[in-house]
Short mmCIF file of N, CA and C in Angstrom, two decimals:
data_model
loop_
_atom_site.label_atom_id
_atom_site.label_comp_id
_atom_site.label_asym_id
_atom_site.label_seq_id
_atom_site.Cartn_x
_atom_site.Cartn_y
_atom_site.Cartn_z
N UNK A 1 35.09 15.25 -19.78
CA UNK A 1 36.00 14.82 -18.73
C UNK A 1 35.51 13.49 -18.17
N UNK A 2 36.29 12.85 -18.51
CA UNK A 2 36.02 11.39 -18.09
C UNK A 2 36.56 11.04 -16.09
N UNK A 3 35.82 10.39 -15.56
CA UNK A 3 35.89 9.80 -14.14
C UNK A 3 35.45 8.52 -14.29
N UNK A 4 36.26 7.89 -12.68
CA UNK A 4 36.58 6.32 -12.93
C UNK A 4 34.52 5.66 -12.24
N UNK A 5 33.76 6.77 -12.09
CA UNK A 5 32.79 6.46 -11.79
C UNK A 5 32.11 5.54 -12.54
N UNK A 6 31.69 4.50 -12.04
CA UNK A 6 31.01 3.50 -13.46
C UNK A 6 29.09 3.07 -12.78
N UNK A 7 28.64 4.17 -12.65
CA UNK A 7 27.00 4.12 -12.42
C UNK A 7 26.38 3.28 -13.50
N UNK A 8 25.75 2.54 -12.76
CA UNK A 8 24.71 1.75 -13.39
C UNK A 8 22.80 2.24 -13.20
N UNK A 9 22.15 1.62 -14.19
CA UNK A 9 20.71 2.13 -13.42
C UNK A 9 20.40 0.88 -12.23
N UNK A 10 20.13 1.40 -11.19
CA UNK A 10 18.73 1.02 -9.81
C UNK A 10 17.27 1.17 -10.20
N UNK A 11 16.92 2.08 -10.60
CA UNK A 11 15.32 2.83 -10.11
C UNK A 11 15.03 3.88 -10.70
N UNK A 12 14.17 4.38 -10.91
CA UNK A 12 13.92 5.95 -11.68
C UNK A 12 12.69 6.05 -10.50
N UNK A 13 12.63 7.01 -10.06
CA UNK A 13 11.49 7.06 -9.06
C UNK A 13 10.41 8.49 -9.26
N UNK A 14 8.77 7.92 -8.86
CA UNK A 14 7.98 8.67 -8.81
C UNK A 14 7.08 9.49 -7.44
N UNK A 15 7.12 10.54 -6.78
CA UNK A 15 6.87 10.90 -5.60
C UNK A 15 5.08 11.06 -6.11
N UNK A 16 4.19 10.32 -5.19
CA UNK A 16 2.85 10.16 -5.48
C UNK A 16 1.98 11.25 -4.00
N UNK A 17 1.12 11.77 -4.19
CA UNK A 17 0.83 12.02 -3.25
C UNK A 17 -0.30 10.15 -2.14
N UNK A 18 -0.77 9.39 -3.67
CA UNK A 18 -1.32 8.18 -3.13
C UNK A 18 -0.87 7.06 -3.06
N UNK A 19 -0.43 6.37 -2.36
CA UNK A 19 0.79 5.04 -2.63
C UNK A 19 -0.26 3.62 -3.49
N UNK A 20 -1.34 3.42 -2.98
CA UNK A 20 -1.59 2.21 -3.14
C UNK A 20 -2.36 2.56 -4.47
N UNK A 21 -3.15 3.68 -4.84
CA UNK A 21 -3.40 4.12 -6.21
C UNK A 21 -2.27 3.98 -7.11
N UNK A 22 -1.31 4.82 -6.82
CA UNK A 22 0.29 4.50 -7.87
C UNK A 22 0.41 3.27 -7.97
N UNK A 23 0.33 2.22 -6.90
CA UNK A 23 0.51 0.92 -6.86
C UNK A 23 -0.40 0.38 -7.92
N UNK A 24 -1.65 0.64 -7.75
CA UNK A 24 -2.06 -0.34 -8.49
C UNK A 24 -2.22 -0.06 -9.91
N UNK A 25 -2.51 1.31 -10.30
CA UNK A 25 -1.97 1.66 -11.66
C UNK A 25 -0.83 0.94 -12.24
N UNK A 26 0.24 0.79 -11.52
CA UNK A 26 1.61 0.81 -12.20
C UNK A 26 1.57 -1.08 -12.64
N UNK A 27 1.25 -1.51 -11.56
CA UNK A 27 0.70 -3.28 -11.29
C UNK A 27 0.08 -4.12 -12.06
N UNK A 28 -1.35 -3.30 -11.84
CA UNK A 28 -2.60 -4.02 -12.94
C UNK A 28 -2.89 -3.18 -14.02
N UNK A 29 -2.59 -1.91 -14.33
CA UNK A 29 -2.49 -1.26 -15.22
C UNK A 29 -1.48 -1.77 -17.03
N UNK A 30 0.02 -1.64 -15.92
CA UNK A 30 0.94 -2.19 -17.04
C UNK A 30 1.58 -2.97 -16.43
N UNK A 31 1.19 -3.83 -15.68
CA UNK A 31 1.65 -5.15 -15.11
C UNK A 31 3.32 -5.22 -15.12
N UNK A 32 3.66 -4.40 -14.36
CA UNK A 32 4.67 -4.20 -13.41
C UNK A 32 4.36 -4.56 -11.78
N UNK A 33 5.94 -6.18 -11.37
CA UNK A 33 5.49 -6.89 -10.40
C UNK A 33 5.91 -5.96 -9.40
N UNK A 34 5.23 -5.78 -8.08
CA UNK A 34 6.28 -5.53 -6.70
C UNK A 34 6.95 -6.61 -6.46
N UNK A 35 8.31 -5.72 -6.11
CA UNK A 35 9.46 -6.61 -5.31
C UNK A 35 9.32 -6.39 -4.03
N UNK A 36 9.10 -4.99 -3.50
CA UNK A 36 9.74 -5.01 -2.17
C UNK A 36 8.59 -3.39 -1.87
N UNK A 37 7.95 -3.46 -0.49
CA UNK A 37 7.56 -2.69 -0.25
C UNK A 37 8.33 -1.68 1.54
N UNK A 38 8.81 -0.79 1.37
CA UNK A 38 9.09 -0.81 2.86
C UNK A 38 9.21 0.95 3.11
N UNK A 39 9.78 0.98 4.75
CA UNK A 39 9.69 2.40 5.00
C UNK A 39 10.44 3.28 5.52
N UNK A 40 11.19 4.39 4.87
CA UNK A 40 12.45 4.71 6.12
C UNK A 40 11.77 6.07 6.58
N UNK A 41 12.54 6.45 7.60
CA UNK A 41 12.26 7.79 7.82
C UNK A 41 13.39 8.02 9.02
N UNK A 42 14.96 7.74 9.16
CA UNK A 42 15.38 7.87 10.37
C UNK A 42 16.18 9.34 9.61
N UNK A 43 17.33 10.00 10.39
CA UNK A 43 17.80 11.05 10.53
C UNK A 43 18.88 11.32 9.48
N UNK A 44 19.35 9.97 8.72
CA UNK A 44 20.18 9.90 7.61
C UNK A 44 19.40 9.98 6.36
N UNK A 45 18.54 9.57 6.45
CA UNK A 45 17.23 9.94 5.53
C UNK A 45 16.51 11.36 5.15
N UNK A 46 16.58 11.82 6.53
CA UNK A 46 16.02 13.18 6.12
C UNK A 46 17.69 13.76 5.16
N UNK A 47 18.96 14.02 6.26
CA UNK A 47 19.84 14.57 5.82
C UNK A 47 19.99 14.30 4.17
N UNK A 48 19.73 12.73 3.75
CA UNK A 48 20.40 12.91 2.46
C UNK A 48 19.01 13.66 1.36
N UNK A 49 18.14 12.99 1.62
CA UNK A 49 16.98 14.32 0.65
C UNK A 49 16.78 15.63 1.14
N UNK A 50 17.53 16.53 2.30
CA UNK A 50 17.29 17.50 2.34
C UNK A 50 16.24 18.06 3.31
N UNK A 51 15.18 17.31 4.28
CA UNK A 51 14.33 17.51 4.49
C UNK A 51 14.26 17.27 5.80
N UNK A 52 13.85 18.09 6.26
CA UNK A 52 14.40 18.00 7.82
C UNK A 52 13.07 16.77 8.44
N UNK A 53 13.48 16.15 9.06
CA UNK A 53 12.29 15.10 9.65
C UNK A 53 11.08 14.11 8.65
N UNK A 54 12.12 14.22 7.01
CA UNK A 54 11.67 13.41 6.31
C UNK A 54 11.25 11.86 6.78
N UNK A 55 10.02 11.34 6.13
CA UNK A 55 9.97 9.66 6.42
C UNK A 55 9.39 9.40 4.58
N UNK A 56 9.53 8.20 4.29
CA UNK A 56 8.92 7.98 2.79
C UNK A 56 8.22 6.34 2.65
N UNK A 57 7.15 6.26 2.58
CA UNK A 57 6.99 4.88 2.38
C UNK A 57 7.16 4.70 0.96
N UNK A 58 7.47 3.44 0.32
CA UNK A 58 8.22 3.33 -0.83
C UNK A 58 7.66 1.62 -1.23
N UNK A 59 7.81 2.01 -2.50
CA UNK A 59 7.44 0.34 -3.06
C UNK A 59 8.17 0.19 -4.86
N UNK A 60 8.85 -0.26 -4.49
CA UNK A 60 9.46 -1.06 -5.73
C UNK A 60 8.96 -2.14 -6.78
N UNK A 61 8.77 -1.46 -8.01
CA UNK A 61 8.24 -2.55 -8.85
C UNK A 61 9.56 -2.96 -10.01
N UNK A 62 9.11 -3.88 -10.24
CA UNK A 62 10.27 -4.77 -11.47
C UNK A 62 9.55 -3.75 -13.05
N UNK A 63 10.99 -3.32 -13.50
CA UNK A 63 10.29 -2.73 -14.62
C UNK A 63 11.99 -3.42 -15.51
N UNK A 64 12.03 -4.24 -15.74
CA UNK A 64 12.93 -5.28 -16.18
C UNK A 64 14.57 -4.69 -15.02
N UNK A 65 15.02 -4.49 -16.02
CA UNK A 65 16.94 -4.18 -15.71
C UNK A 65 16.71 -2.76 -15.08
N UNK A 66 15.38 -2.27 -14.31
CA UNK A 66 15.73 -1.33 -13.43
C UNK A 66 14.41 -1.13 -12.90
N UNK A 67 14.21 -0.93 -11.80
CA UNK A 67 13.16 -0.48 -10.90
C UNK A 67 12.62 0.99 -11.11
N UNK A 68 11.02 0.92 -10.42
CA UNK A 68 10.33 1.99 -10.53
C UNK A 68 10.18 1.68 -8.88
N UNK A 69 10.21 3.27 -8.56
CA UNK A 69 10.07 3.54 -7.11
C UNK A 69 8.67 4.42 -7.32
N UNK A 70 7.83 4.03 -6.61
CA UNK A 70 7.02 4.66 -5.61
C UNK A 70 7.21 5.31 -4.29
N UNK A 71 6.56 6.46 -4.27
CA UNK A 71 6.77 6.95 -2.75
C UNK A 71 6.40 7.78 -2.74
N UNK A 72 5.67 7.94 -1.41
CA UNK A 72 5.04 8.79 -0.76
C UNK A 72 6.12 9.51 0.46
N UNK A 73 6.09 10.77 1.01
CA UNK A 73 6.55 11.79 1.91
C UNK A 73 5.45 12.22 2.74
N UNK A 74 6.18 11.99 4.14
CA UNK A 74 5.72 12.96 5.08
C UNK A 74 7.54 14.03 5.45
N UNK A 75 7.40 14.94 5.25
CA UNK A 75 5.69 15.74 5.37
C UNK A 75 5.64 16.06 3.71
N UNK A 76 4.32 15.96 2.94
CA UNK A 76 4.32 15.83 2.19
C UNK A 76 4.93 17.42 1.54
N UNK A 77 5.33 17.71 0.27
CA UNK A 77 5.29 19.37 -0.24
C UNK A 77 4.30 19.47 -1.51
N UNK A 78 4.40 20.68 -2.00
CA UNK A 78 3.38 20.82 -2.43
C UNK A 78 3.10 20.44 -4.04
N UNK A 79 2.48 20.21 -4.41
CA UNK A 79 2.16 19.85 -6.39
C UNK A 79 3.16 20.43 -7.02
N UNK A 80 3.48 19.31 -7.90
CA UNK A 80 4.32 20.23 -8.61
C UNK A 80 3.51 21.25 -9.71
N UNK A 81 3.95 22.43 -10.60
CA UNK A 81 3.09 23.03 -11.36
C UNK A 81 2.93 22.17 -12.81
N UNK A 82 2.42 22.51 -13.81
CA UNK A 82 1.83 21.53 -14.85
C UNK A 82 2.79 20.88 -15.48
N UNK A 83 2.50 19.69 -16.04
CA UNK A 83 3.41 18.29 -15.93
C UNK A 83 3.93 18.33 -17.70
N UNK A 84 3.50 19.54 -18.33
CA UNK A 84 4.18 19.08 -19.55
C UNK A 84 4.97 19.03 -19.95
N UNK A 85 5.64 18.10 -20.88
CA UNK A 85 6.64 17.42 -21.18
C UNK A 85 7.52 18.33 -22.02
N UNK A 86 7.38 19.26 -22.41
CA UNK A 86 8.38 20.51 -22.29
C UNK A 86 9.07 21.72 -21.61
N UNK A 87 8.46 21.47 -20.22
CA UNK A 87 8.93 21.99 -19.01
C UNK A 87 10.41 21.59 -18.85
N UNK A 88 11.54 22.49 -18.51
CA UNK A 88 12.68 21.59 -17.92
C UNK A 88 12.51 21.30 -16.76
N UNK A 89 13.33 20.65 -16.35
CA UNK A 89 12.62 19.27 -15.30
C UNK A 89 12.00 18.58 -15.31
N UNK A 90 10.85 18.52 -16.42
CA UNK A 90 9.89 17.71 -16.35
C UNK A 90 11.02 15.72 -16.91
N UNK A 91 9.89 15.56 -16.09
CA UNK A 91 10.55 13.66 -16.31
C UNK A 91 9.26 12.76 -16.61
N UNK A 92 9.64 11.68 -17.03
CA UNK A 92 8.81 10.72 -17.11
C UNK A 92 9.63 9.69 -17.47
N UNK A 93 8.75 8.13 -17.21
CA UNK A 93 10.02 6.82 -17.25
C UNK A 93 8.90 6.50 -18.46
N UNK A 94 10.28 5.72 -19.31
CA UNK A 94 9.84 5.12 -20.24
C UNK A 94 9.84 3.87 -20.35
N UNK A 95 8.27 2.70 -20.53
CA UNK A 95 8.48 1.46 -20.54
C UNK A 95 8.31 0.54 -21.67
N UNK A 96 9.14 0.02 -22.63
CA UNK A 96 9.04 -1.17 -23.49
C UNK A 96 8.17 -1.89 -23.66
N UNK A 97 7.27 -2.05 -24.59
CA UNK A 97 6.39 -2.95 -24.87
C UNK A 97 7.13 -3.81 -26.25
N UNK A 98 6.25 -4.79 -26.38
CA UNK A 98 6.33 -5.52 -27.37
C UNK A 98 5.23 -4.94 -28.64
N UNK A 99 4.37 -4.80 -28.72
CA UNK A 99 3.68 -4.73 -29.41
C UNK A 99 2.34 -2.86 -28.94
N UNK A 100 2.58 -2.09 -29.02
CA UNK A 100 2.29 -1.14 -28.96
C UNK A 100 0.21 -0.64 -29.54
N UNK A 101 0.62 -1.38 -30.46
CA UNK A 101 -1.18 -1.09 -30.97
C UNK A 101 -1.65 -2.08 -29.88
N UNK A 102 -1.24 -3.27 -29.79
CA UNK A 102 -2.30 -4.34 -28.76
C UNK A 102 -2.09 -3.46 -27.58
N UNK A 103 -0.88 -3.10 -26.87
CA UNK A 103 -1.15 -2.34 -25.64
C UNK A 103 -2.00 -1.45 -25.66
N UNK A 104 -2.13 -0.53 -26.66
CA UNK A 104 -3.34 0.72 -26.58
C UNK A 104 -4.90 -0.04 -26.83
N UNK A 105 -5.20 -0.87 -27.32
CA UNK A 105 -6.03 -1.25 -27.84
C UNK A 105 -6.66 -1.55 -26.09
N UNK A 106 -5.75 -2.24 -25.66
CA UNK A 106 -6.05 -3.42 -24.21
C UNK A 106 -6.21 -2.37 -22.97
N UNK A 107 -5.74 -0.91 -22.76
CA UNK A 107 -6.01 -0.07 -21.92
C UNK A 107 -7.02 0.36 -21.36
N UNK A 108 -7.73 0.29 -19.87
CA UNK A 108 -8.76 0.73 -19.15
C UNK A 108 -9.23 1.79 -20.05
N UNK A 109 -10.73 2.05 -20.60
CA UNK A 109 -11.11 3.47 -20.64
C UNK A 109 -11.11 4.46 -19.89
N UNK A 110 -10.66 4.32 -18.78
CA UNK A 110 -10.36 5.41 -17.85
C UNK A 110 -9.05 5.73 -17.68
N UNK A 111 -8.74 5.23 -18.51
CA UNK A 111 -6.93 5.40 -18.44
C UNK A 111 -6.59 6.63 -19.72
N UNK A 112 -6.05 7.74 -19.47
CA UNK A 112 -6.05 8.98 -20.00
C UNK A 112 -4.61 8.85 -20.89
N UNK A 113 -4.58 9.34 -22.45
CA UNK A 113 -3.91 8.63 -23.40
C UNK A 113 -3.77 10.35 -23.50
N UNK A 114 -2.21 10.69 -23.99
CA UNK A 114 -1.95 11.94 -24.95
C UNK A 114 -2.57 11.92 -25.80
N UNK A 115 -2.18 10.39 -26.69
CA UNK A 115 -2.81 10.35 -27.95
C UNK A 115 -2.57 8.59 -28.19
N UNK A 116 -2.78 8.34 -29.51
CA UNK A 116 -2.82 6.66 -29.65
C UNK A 116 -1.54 6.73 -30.26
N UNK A 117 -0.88 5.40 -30.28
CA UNK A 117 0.48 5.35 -30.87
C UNK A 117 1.07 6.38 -32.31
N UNK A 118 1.88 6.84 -32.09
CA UNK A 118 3.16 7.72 -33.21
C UNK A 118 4.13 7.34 -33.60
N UNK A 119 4.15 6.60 -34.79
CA UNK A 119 5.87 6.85 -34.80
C UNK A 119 6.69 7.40 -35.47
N UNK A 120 7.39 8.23 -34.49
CA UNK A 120 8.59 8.83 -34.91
C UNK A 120 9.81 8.67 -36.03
N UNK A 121 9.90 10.00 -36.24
CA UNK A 121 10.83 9.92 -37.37
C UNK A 121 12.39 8.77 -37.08
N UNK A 122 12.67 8.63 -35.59
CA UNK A 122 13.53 7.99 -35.31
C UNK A 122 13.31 6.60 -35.92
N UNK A 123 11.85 6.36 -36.58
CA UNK A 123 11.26 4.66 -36.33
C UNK A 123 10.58 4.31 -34.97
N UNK A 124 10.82 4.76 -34.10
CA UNK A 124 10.11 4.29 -32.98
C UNK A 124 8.26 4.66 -32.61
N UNK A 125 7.50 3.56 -32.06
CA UNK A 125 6.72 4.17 -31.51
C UNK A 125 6.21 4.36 -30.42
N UNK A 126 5.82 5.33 -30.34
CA UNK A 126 5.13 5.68 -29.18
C UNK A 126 4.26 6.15 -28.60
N UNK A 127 3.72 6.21 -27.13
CA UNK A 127 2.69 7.22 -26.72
C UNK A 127 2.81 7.32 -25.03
N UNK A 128 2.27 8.55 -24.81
CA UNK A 128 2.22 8.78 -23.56
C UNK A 128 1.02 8.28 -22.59
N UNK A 129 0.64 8.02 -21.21
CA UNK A 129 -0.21 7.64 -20.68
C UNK A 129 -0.22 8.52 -19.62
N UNK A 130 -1.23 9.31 -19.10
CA UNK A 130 -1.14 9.20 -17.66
C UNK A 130 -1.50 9.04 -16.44
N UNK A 131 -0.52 8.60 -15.72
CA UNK A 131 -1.17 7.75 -14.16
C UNK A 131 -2.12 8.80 -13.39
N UNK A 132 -2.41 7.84 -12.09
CA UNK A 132 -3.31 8.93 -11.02
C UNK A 132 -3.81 9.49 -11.01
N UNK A 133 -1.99 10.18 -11.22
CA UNK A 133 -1.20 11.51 -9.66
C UNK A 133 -0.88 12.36 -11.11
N UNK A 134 -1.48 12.03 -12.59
CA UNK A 134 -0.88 13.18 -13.72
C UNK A 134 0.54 12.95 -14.24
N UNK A 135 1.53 12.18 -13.75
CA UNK A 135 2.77 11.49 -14.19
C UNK A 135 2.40 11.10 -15.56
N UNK A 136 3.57 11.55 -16.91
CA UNK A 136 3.35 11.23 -17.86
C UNK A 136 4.82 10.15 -18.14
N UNK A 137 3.47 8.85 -18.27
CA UNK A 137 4.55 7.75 -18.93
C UNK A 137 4.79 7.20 -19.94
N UNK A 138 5.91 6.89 -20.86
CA UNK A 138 5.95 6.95 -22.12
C UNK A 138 5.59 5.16 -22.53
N UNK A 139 4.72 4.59 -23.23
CA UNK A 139 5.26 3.45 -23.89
C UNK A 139 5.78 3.53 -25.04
N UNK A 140 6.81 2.24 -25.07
CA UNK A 140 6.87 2.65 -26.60
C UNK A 140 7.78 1.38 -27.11
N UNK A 141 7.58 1.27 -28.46
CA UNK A 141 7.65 0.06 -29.49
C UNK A 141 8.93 0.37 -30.22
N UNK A 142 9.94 -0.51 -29.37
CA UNK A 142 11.59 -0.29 -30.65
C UNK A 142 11.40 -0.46 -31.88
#
């Protein structure tokens, strides 16, 4: 069933329990710029996430033709349960590289890898990374 709705992407967003850790992972990690850092928390805010006396500080990075949100909650809730990528619900954003072996090659040793690049029967490759906060993010090589 088709509607005259014509959504575009904004943002794919990640709820951190640490803002400036997410920050700088996401930054100097895979050098994604901030655009815009800021903070809401008034009464239209709580209403539209649901949360009664919600506030979120938030920071936007350039991840080309759509943003990655950061953000933190007060009041915060609790962990989510384990992050694997066959859970439904489970999410993760996926970011484009050019060259996939130099990206793995060039990664902090403290930076926690599923595994080193795969590629898929589709042709594509890829691999997972993950941040922090345990967020699994995909790179990967068209």
């Amino acid at each position: 069933m088709a509607t005259d709705i014509d959504a575009t992407g904004h943002h794919f967003g990640i709820i951190v329990s640490n803002l400036d850790r997410a920050v700088e992972f996401y930054r100097d990690v895979l050098g994604l710029d901030v655009v815009t850092r800021f903070s809401v928390g008034d009464e239209a805010f709580g209403a539209a996430v649901d949360i009664e006396g919600a506030s979120a500080e938030l920071v936007h990075l350039d991840a080309g033709n759509v943003r990655l949100e950061l953000a933190t909650y007060e009041p915060e809730g609790e962990e989510m349960p384990d992050p694997d990528l066959n859970r439904p619900g489970a999410t993760h954003p996926g970011l484009e590289v050019d060259d996939l072996d130099a990206v793995a090659d060039r990664l902090p040793d403290d930076v926690e890898t599923l595994s080193g690049p795969q590629t898929t029967e589709s042709g594509t490759t890829i691999m997972f990374v993950v941040d922090p906060e345990g967020n699994r993010v995909e790179l990967l090589e068209p």
